[in-house]
Coordinates of C-alpha atoms and ligand atoms in Angstrom, one line a residue:
Chain A
M557 CA 105.7 19.5 149.3
E558 CA 108.3 18.9 152.1
N559 CA 109.4 15.3 152.6
F560 CA 110.2 13.7 156.0
R561 CA 114.0 13.7 155.4
N562 CA 115.7 13.5 158.8
R563 CA 112.6 14.7 160.6
V564 CA 111.9 11.2 162.0
A565 CA 114.3 8.7 163.6
I566 CA 114.6 5.2 164.7
A567 CA 115.2 5.7 168.4
G568 CA 115.1 2.1 169.7
V569 CA 115.7 -1.4 168.4
G570 CA 115.0 -4.7 170.1
E571 CA 115.1 -8.4 169.2
T572 CA 114.8 -11.8 170.9
E573 CA 117.3 -14.6 170.6
Y574 CA 117.2 -16.3 167.1
S575 CA 116.5 -20.1 167.2
R576 CA 114.9 -23.0 165.5
A577 CA 112.4 -23.5 168.3
S578 CA 111.5 -20.5 170.4
G579 CA 109.3 -22.4 172.8
R580 CA 106.8 -19.5 172.9
S581 CA 104.0 -17.9 170.9
E582 CA 104.6 -15.4 168.1
T583 CA 102.8 -12.8 170.2
R584 CA 105.1 -13.4 173.1
L585 CA 108.1 -13.0 170.8
A586 CA 106.8 -9.8 169.5
L587 CA 106.1 -8.4 173.0
D588 CA 109.6 -9.4 174.2
A589 CA 111.1 -7.6 171.2
I590 CA 109.0 -4.5 171.8
L591 CA 110.0 -4.3 175.4
H592 CA 113.7 -4.6 174.5
A593 CA 113.2 -1.8 171.9
L594 CA 111.4 0.5 174.3
D595 CA 114.1 -0.1 176.9
D596 CA 116.8 0.6 174.3
A597 CA 115.2 3.9 173.5
G598 CA 114.5 4.8 177.1
L599 CA 110.8 5.0 176.5
R600 CA 107.9 3.4 178.4
R601 CA 105.0 1.3 177.3
E602 CA 102.6 4.2 177.8
D603 CA 104.5 6.3 175.3
V604 CA 103.4 4.1 172.4
D605 CA 100.6 5.5 170.3
G606 CA 101.2 3.6 167.0
L607 CA 101.7 0.0 166.0
M608 CA 102.6 -1.4 162.5
R609 CA 103.0 -4.9 161.3
W610 CA 103.7 -7.3 158.4
S611 CA 100.3 -8.4 157.0
V612 CA 101.5 -12.1 156.9
D613 CA 102.1 -12.1 160.7
T614 CA 99.7 -13.5 163.2
S615 CA 99.8 -10.9 166.1
G616 CA 97.3 -8.2 165.5
E617 CA 97.7 -4.7 166.8
A618 CA 94.7 -4.9 169.1
E619 CA 96.3 -8.0 170.8
I620 CA 99.6 -6.2 171.1
A621 CA 98.1 -3.0 172.3
S622 CA 95.9 -4.7 174.9
N623 CA 99.0 -6.6 176.3
L624 CA 101.3 -3.5 176.3
G625 CA 98.7 -1.3 177.9
V626 CA 98.6 1.3 175.1
R627 CA 96.3 4.0 176.2
D628 CA 95.2 5.5 172.9
L629 CA 96.3 3.7 169.7
A630 CA 96.3 6.7 167.3
W631 CA 97.9 4.9 164.3
F632 CA 98.0 1.3 163.2
G633 CA 98.4 -0.5 159.9
E634 CA 100.1 -3.2 157.9
V635 CA 101.5 -3.5 154.5
N636 CA 100.1 -6.4 152.5
Q637 CA 102.6 -8.4 150.4
A638 CA 104.9 -10.9 152.0
G639 CA 108.1 -10.8 154.0
N640 CA 109.4 -7.8 152.0
V641 CA 107.5 -4.9 153.6
G642 CA 109.9 -3.8 156.3
A643 CA 111.0 -0.6 154.6
A644 CA 107.5 0.2 153.5
L645 CA 106.4 0.1 157.1
V646 CA 109.2 2.5 158.0
A647 CA 108.1 4.8 155.3
H648 CA 104.4 4.7 156.4
A649 CA 105.4 5.3 160.0
A650 CA 107.8 8.1 159.2
A651 CA 105.1 9.8 157.1
A652 CA 102.6 9.5 159.9
I653 CA 104.9 10.9 162.5
A654 CA 106.0 13.8 160.2
A655 CA 102.3 14.6 159.6
G656 CA 101.6 14.6 163.4
L657 CA 99.2 11.7 163.2
A658 CA 101.1 9.8 165.9
H659 CA 104.2 10.4 168.0
C660 CA 105.7 7.0 168.9
I661 CA 105.2 4.2 166.4
V662 CA 106.5 0.6 167.1
I663 CA 107.0 -1.6 164.0
Y664 CA 107.1 -5.2 165.3
R665 CA 107.0 -8.9 164.5
G666 CA 107.2 -12.2 166.1
V667 CA 107.5 -15.3 164.0
N668 CA 108.0 -19.0 164.6
G669 CA 109.4 -19.3 161.0
R670 CA 111.1 -22.7 161.7
S671 CA 109.0 -24.4 164.4
G672 CA 105.7 -23.0 163.1
R673 CA 104.7 -21.8 159.6
R674 CA 107.6 -22.3 157.3
Y675 CA 107.8 -19.8 154.4
G676 CA 110.1 -22.0 152.3
R677 CA 107.3 -24.6 151.9
G678 CA 104.8 -22.1 150.5
E679 CA 102.8 -22.4 153.8
V680 CA 102.5 -18.7 154.1
T681 CA 102.3 -17.5 150.5
G682 CA 100.9 -20.6 148.6
R683 CA 97.5 -20.1 146.9
R684 CA 96.7 -23.7 145.9
G685 CA 96.3 -23.0 142.2
Q686 CA 93.9 -20.1 142.6
G687 CA 94.1 -16.6 141.1
A688 CA 97.3 -15.8 139.3
A689 CA 98.8 -18.9 140.9
A690 CA 96.6 -21.0 138.5
F691 CA 99.3 -20.2 135.9
T692 CA 102.3 -21.2 138.0
E693 CA 101.6 -23.6 140.9
P694 CA 100.1 -26.4 138.7
F695 CA 103.6 -26.6 137.0
G696 CA 105.4 -26.9 140.3
L697 CA 106.3 -23.2 140.9
L698 CA 105.0 -23.3 144.5
T699 CA 107.1 -20.8 146.5
P700 CA 108.9 -17.5 146.1
Q701 CA 112.1 -19.5 145.8
H702 CA 110.8 -21.1 142.5
Q703 CA 110.0 -17.7 140.9
L704 CA 113.2 -16.2 142.0
A705 CA 115.2 -19.1 140.7
M706 CA 113.5 -18.7 137.4
V707 CA 114.6 -15.1 137.1
A708 CA 118.1 -15.9 138.4
R709 CA 118.6 -18.5 135.7
R710 CA 117.7 -16.1 132.9
R711 CA 119.9 -13.4 134.5
M712 CA 122.9 -15.8 134.7
H713 CA 122.2 -16.4 131.0
E714 CA 122.1 -12.8 130.0
F715 CA 124.9 -11.4 132.2
G716 CA 127.3 -14.3 132.8
T717 CA 126.9 -14.3 136.6
T718 CA 128.0 -17.7 138.0
S719 CA 127.0 -20.0 140.8
R720 CA 130.5 -19.6 142.2
Q721 CA 129.9 -15.8 142.4
F722 CA 126.6 -16.5 144.3
G723 CA 128.8 -18.5 146.6
W724 CA 131.0 -15.6 147.5
V725 CA 127.9 -13.8 148.8
A726 CA 127.2 -16.7 151.1
V727 CA 130.9 -16.9 152.2
S728 CA 131.2 -13.2 152.9
E729 CA 128.0 -13.2 155.0
R730 CA 129.2 -16.2 156.9
E731 CA 132.4 -14.4 157.8
H732 CA 130.3 -11.6 159.2
A733 CA 128.1 -14.1 161.1
N734 CA 131.2 -15.6 162.6
R735 CA 131.8 -12.3 164.3
N736 CA 128.3 -12.0 165.6
P737 CA 127.4 -14.1 168.6
R738 CA 123.6 -13.6 168.0
A739 CA 123.9 -15.2 164.6
M740 CA 122.4 -18.7 164.1
F741 CA 125.6 -19.6 162.1
Y742 CA 128.0 -18.1 164.7
D743 CA 131.1 -20.1 165.0
T744 CA 130.3 -22.2 161.8
P745 CA 132.7 -21.4 159.0
L746 CA 131.7 -21.8 155.3
T747 CA 134.1 -22.1 152.4
I748 CA 133.4 -21.5 148.7
D749 CA 133.9 -25.3 148.1
D750 CA 131.3 -26.0 150.8
H751 CA 128.9 -23.8 148.9
Q752 CA 129.7 -25.4 145.5
N753 CA 129.4 -28.9 146.9
S754 CA 126.2 -28.4 148.7
R755 CA 123.1 -30.0 147.2
F756 CA 120.8 -28.1 144.9
V757 CA 117.4 -27.2 146.3
V758 CA 115.8 -25.5 143.3
D759 CA 118.6 -25.5 140.7
P760 CA 120.3 -23.0 140.1
F761 CA 120.1 -22.4 143.9
H762 CA 122.4 -24.5 146.1
L763 CA 121.5 -25.1 149.7
Y764 CA 123.9 -22.3 150.9
D765 CA 122.2 -19.8 148.5
C766 CA 119.1 -20.1 150.6
C767 CA 118.2 -18.2 153.8
L768 CA 117.8 -19.7 157.2
E769 CA 114.4 -20.5 158.8
T770 CA 114.2 -18.7 162.1
D771 CA 112.0 -18.3 165.2
G772 CA 112.4 -14.8 166.7
G773 CA 111.0 -11.4 167.2
G774 CA 112.1 -7.8 166.4
A775 CA 110.9 -4.3 166.9
L776 CA 111.8 -0.7 165.9
V777 CA 110.6 2.4 167.8
L778 CA 110.1 5.5 165.7
V779 CA 109.7 9.1 167.1
S780 CA 110.5 12.6 165.7
A781 CA 114.1 13.4 165.3
E782 CA 113.7 16.2 167.8
R783 CA 112.4 13.8 170.5
A784 CA 115.0 11.1 169.6
R785 CA 117.8 13.5 170.4
G786 CA 116.7 13.5 174.1
L787 CA 116.6 9.7 174.4
R788 CA 119.0 7.0 175.5
K789 CA 120.7 6.2 172.2
P790 CA 122.0 8.3 169.3
P791 CA 119.2 8.6 166.8
A792 CA 119.3 6.9 163.4
L793 CA 117.7 9.6 161.3
I794 CA 115.5 8.4 158.4
R795 CA 117.0 10.2 155.5
A796 CA 114.8 8.3 153.0
A797 CA 112.3 5.5 153.0
A798 CA 110.3 4.3 150.0
Q799 CA 108.5 1.3 148.5
A800 CA 107.8 -0.1 145.0
G801 CA 104.9 -2.3 144.1
H802 CA 103.7 -3.3 140.6
G803 CA 105.6 -1.8 137.8
E804 CA 106.2 -2.3 134.1
R805 CA 109.5 -4.2 134.2
G806 CA 111.4 -6.7 132.1
F807 CA 111.6 -10.4 133.1
V808 CA 115.1 -10.1 134.7
D809 CA 114.5 -6.6 136.3
T810 CA 114.1 -6.5 140.1
A811 CA 111.8 -3.8 141.6
A812 CA 114.9 -1.8 142.3
I813 CA 114.8 -0.7 138.7
S814 CA 111.6 1.2 139.6
L815 CA 112.6 2.2 143.2
A816 CA 116.2 3.3 142.8
P817 CA 115.6 6.6 141.0
R818 CA 112.9 7.7 143.4
L819 CA 114.9 6.6 146.5
W820 CA 118.1 8.3 145.5
A821 CA 116.1 11.5 144.6
Q822 CA 114.3 11.4 147.9
A823 CA 117.5 11.0 149.8
G824 CA 119.4 13.6 147.8
V825 CA 122.4 11.2 147.7
G826 CA 123.7 8.5 145.3
P827 CA 124.9 5.0 145.8
D828 CA 128.6 6.2 145.9
E829 CA 127.8 8.0 149.2
I830 CA 126.6 4.9 151.1
D831 CA 129.0 3.6 153.7
V832 CA 127.4 0.2 154.5
A833 CA 124.4 -1.8 153.1
Q834 CA 122.0 -4.5 154.3
I835 CA 120.3 -6.2 151.4
Y836 CA 117.4 -8.7 151.5
D837 CA 119.1 -12.0 150.9
H838 CA 116.4 -14.6 150.9
F839 CA 118.6 -16.0 148.2
A840 CA 122.3 -15.1 147.8
P841 CA 122.1 -14.2 144.0
Y842 CA 119.7 -11.4 144.8
V843 CA 122.4 -9.5 146.7
I844 CA 124.3 -9.4 143.4
F845 CA 121.2 -8.4 141.5
A846 CA 120.2 -5.7 144.0
L847 CA 123.7 -4.2 144.0
E848 CA 123.3 -3.9 140.2
D849 CA 119.8 -2.7 140.0
Y850 CA 120.2 0.0 142.7
G851 CA 123.2 1.2 140.8
F852 CA 126.0 0.4 143.3
V853 CA 127.6 -1.4 140.3
A854 CA 126.7 -1.9 136.7
R855 CA 124.7 -4.8 135.3
G856 CA 126.9 -7.9 135.1
E857 CA 129.5 -6.4 137.5
G858 CA 127.9 -7.6 140.7
G859 CA 129.3 -11.1 140.4
P860 CA 132.9 -10.0 139.9
F861 CA 132.4 -7.4 142.7
V862 CA 131.5 -9.9 145.3
E863 CA 134.1 -12.4 144.0
A864 CA 136.8 -9.7 144.6
G865 CA 135.7 -9.3 148.2
G866 CA 133.7 -6.1 147.6
M867 CA 131.0 -6.9 150.1
R868 CA 133.3 -8.1 152.9
W869 CA 133.6 -6.2 156.2
D870 CA 137.3 -6.9 156.0
G871 CA 138.6 -4.7 153.2
G872 CA 135.4 -4.5 151.1
V873 CA 134.5 -1.4 149.1
L874 CA 130.9 -1.6 150.4
P875 CA 130.4 -4.0 153.3
V876 CA 127.0 -5.8 152.9
N877 CA 125.0 -7.8 155.4
T878 CA 127.4 -7.1 158.2
S879 CA 125.4 -9.1 160.8
G880 CA 125.4 -12.2 158.6
G881 CA 122.1 -11.4 156.9
H882 CA 119.3 -13.8 156.3
L883 CA 121.7 -16.4 155.1
S884 CA 123.7 -16.6 158.3
E885 CA 122.3 -14.4 161.1
A886 CA 118.5 -15.0 161.0
Y887 CA 115.6 -14.8 158.6
L888 CA 113.3 -12.3 160.2
Q889 CA 112.4 -11.0 156.7
G890 CA 114.1 -7.6 156.8
M891 CA 113.6 -6.9 160.5
N892 CA 117.0 -8.1 161.6
Q893 CA 118.6 -6.2 158.7
L894 CA 116.8 -3.0 159.7
I895 CA 118.1 -3.5 163.2
E896 CA 121.7 -4.0 161.9
S897 CA 121.4 -0.9 159.8
V898 CA 120.6 1.1 162.9
R899 CA 123.5 -0.5 164.7
Q900 CA 125.9 0.6 162.0
V901 CA 124.7 4.3 162.4
R902 CA 125.2 4.0 166.2
G903 CA 128.6 2.2 166.0
E904 CA 127.2 -0.9 167.7
S905 CA 127.7 -3.6 165.1
T906 CA 129.9 -6.6 165.7
S907 CA 131.3 -5.9 162.2
Q908 CA 131.3 -2.1 162.6
V909 CA 132.3 -0.1 159.5
E910 CA 134.4 2.9 160.4
D911 CA 132.8 6.4 160.4
V912 CA 129.3 5.5 159.0
H913 CA 127.3 8.5 157.9
L914 CA 124.8 6.7 155.6
S915 CA 123.5 3.2 156.2
F916 CA 121.4 1.6 153.4
C917 CA 118.8 -1.1 154.0
D918 CA 116.9 -2.9 151.3
T919 CA 114.1 -5.1 152.6
G920 CA 112.9 -6.9 149.5
I921 CA 115.1 -6.5 146.4
G922 CA 113.7 -3.2 145.4
T923 CA 110.3 -3.4 146.9
G924 CA 111.4 -1.2 149.7
A925 CA 114.5 0.5 151.1
V926 CA 115.6 2.8 153.9
I927 CA 118.6 5.1 154.1
L928 CA 119.6 6.0 157.7
E929 CA 121.9 8.9 158.6
R930 CA 124.0 9.5 161.7
D931 CA 123.0 12.7 163.5
R932 CA 125.6 15.5 163.2
Chain B
M38 CA 93.7 -38.5 131.7
S39 CA 97.0 -38.1 133.4
A40 CA 96.9 -37.3 137.1
R41 CA 99.9 -35.3 138.4
P42 CA 100.2 -36.3 142.1
G43 CA 101.5 -33.4 144.2
F44 CA 100.8 -30.7 141.6
P45 CA 97.8 -28.4 142.4
I46 CA 95.1 -28.4 139.8
P47 CA 94.4 -24.9 138.6
V48 CA 91.2 -23.2 139.8
P49 CA 89.7 -21.2 136.9
S50 CA 88.5 -17.7 137.8
E51 CA 86.0 -15.4 136.1
D52 CA 88.9 -13.8 134.2
S53 CA 90.6 -17.0 133.2
A54 CA 87.6 -19.4 132.6
P55 CA 87.8 -19.1 128.8
F56 CA 91.5 -19.9 128.8
W57 CA 90.8 -23.2 130.5
E58 CA 87.7 -23.9 128.5
Y59 CA 89.6 -23.6 125.2
L60 CA 92.3 -25.9 126.5
R61 CA 89.7 -28.5 127.4
Q62 CA 88.7 -28.4 123.7
G63 CA 92.3 -28.8 122.7
E64 CA 93.1 -25.2 121.7
L65 CA 95.6 -22.8 123.2
R66 CA 94.1 -19.3 123.0
L67 CA 95.4 -16.2 124.8
Q68 CA 93.6 -13.0 125.7
R69 CA 94.3 -10.1 123.3
C70 CA 93.0 -6.5 123.2
L71 CA 90.5 -5.8 120.4
V72 CA 91.7 -2.2 120.2
C73 CA 95.5 -2.3 120.3
A74 CA 96.2 -6.1 119.8
T75 CA 98.3 -6.4 123.0
F76 CA 98.4 -9.9 124.5
A77 CA 97.7 -10.2 128.2
H78 CA 98.7 -13.3 130.1
P79 CA 97.6 -14.1 132.8
P80 CA 94.3 -12.7 131.5
R81 CA 92.8 -9.6 133.1
L82 CA 89.7 -7.4 132.9
M83 CA 91.3 -4.4 131.2
C84 CA 94.1 -3.7 128.7
P85 CA 97.0 -2.2 130.6
E86 CA 98.3 -0.7 127.4
C87 CA 95.2 1.3 126.1
G88 CA 92.6 0.9 128.8
S89 CA 90.0 -1.0 126.8
F90 CA 87.7 -3.6 128.3
D91 CA 87.2 -5.2 124.9
R92 CA 89.1 -8.4 124.7
E93 CA 89.2 -11.4 122.4
W94 CA 90.7 -15.0 122.7
V95 CA 93.1 -15.6 119.9
A96 CA 94.5 -19.0 118.9
V97 CA 98.3 -19.1 119.1
S98 CA 100.8 -21.4 117.4
G99 CA 101.9 -23.2 120.6
R100 CA 105.4 -23.0 119.3
G101 CA 108.2 -21.2 121.1
T102 CA 111.5 -21.6 122.9
V103 CA 112.6 -22.2 126.5
Y104 CA 113.2 -18.7 128.0
S105 CA 114.2 -19.9 131.5
Y106 CA 113.9 -23.0 133.7
V107 CA 114.4 -24.3 137.1
V108 CA 114.9 -27.9 138.4
T109 CA 113.3 -28.7 141.8
R110 CA 115.7 -31.3 143.2
Q111 CA 114.5 -31.2 146.8
A112 CA 110.8 -31.6 147.6
I113 CA 110.4 -28.2 149.3
H114 CA 106.7 -29.1 150.0
P115 CA 105.7 -32.5 151.5
S116 CA 103.3 -33.1 148.6
F117 CA 106.2 -33.3 146.2
E118 CA 108.0 -36.1 148.1
G119 CA 108.9 -38.8 145.6
H120 CA 108.3 -36.6 142.6
T121 CA 111.7 -34.8 142.4
P122 CA 113.6 -33.9 140.4
Y123 CA 111.2 -32.1 138.1
A124 CA 111.7 -29.1 135.9
T125 CA 109.5 -26.0 135.4
V126 CA 110.1 -23.9 132.3
V127 CA 109.0 -20.5 131.0
V128 CA 108.3 -20.8 127.3
E129 CA 108.4 -17.7 125.1
L130 CA 105.8 -18.3 122.5
A131 CA 106.4 -17.3 118.9
E132 CA 103.7 -14.6 119.4
G133 CA 105.6 -13.1 122.3
P134 CA 103.8 -14.0 125.6
H135 CA 105.4 -16.2 128.2
L136 CA 103.8 -19.4 129.6
T137 CA 105.0 -21.3 132.7
S138 CA 104.8 -25.0 132.0
N139 CA 106.6 -28.4 132.0
L140 CA 108.3 -30.4 129.3
I141 CA 107.0 -33.9 128.8
D142 CA 109.9 -35.5 126.9
V143 CA 113.2 -33.8 127.9
A144 CA 115.3 -35.0 130.8
V145 CA 115.9 -32.3 133.4
D146 CA 119.6 -32.3 132.8
D147 CA 119.1 -31.8 129.0
I148 CA 117.0 -28.6 129.2
Q149 CA 118.7 -25.5 127.9
I150 CA 117.6 -21.9 127.3
G151 CA 116.6 -21.5 123.7
L152 CA 115.4 -25.1 123.2
P153 CA 112.6 -25.1 120.6
V154 CA 109.3 -26.6 121.9
E155 CA 105.6 -27.0 121.0
A156 CA 102.5 -27.3 123.1
V157 CA 100.7 -30.5 123.9
F158 CA 97.4 -30.8 125.8
V159 CA 97.2 -33.0 128.8
A160 CA 93.9 -33.4 130.7
V161 CA 94.4 -33.6 134.5
S162 CA 90.7 -33.7 135.4
D163 CA 87.3 -33.6 133.7
E164 CA 87.4 -29.8 133.8
V165 CA 91.1 -29.0 133.5
T166 CA 93.5 -29.6 130.6
L167 CA 97.1 -28.2 131.0
P168 CA 99.2 -26.7 128.2
L169 CA 102.5 -28.7 128.5
F170 CA 105.3 -28.7 126.0
R171 CA 107.6 -31.1 124.1
R172 CA 110.7 -30.8 122.0
A173 CA 109.8 -29.3 118.6
Ligands
LIG1835 ZN1 94.7 -2.4 124.4

């Protein structure tokens, strides 16, 4: 069966300012972002016939549709995990458009992640000792950070990756944020010593291994590639988009071990052909682990790769998280990185990589990824 | 009885009730498939290896080694204020399965991967006893 390769495009992107206190509701943030994205694409509110959302968010599609004035909501849905579903939503929406089930799908979110519900405290994902959490939370593993730190420790043990190498992820991303006026850490330098001297939160994670907490909104507008070519901005063609859920994997394996072979086959390209990457950096070490598990570098080589400057915009082999990522731009759980990956295809990034053909975006350490292509 | 302020008390489910009931009686038993003898932890309805619904609860030694660990040094939830630092470990039991737990007699800075440990049973309520570990 034919896949949707390059038949659907991201035609518009929009975001609000990123802050610690937005001063408005999550629905208002989502609507502001959607209006920016439609304007970016040169589309109108009445063009929208599909809405998709993160299941953990508060703004339902009916509420958004009734505010936007959507005339006939032909396609809606959510993907139910946590913050990691951005690429999965792109895959669902692309499949729907390629199948003719809808024509203009907006993927949106608005979150008061700092002034409202704070992910880092387990307020969104905590289960109070119920279900599978009965075997983790009573022992103090309360948040995703705890689980991820547990895997990181074992991975350091097996492959020799060091905290200082984690630090080079944080420092590289901060350099990018310092070139990006939208970033929450714009104009705020970070050195490797700052990272190493910062307090531990959940050891082995230092403070500067951890993502920001952010209030903000973001939106993507997807239409057919054919239609996108007639709109305001150059289309970001969806060359591949895929997701990975439960899988038989080892303790230290990220989901990229399952996803990577399918993703690269779907795209018909390999990691060597990617020009720029955005990788879900809720915690700095996971950029290294994702680089390894997607096959950009071999297991154990990710630490030395980032230490040698491999992910820096300035001279790196593969610039990663060029807007500053979740560590230094904003933590919109994949949304801001999807937006940055579109900018790289259009030539609009504040840390623009030259001559980008293929722009990679992981939105959850192997649980989902998108490969965007510049139109020829 | 030893209350653990801040730490949630596990809520047994239909699948996991026997696990907690055996612990209350001072036994660590894990779910194992009657057909192919594969352990499943956390417990579930069906054997993911062979598809059987026939399960048994097998006593395990309680001996193992620290497979990984983290030390929570900042209270990332308000209920843990005043209780940091604390360590959480994953123990690899001699029989193979992993259990998430805490060590009762090892300072957080002395924990290492590979440390030999053994289970101890600590009641936290009338209904719930936790499998914790000490240096073996
Ligand atoms: Zn079986």
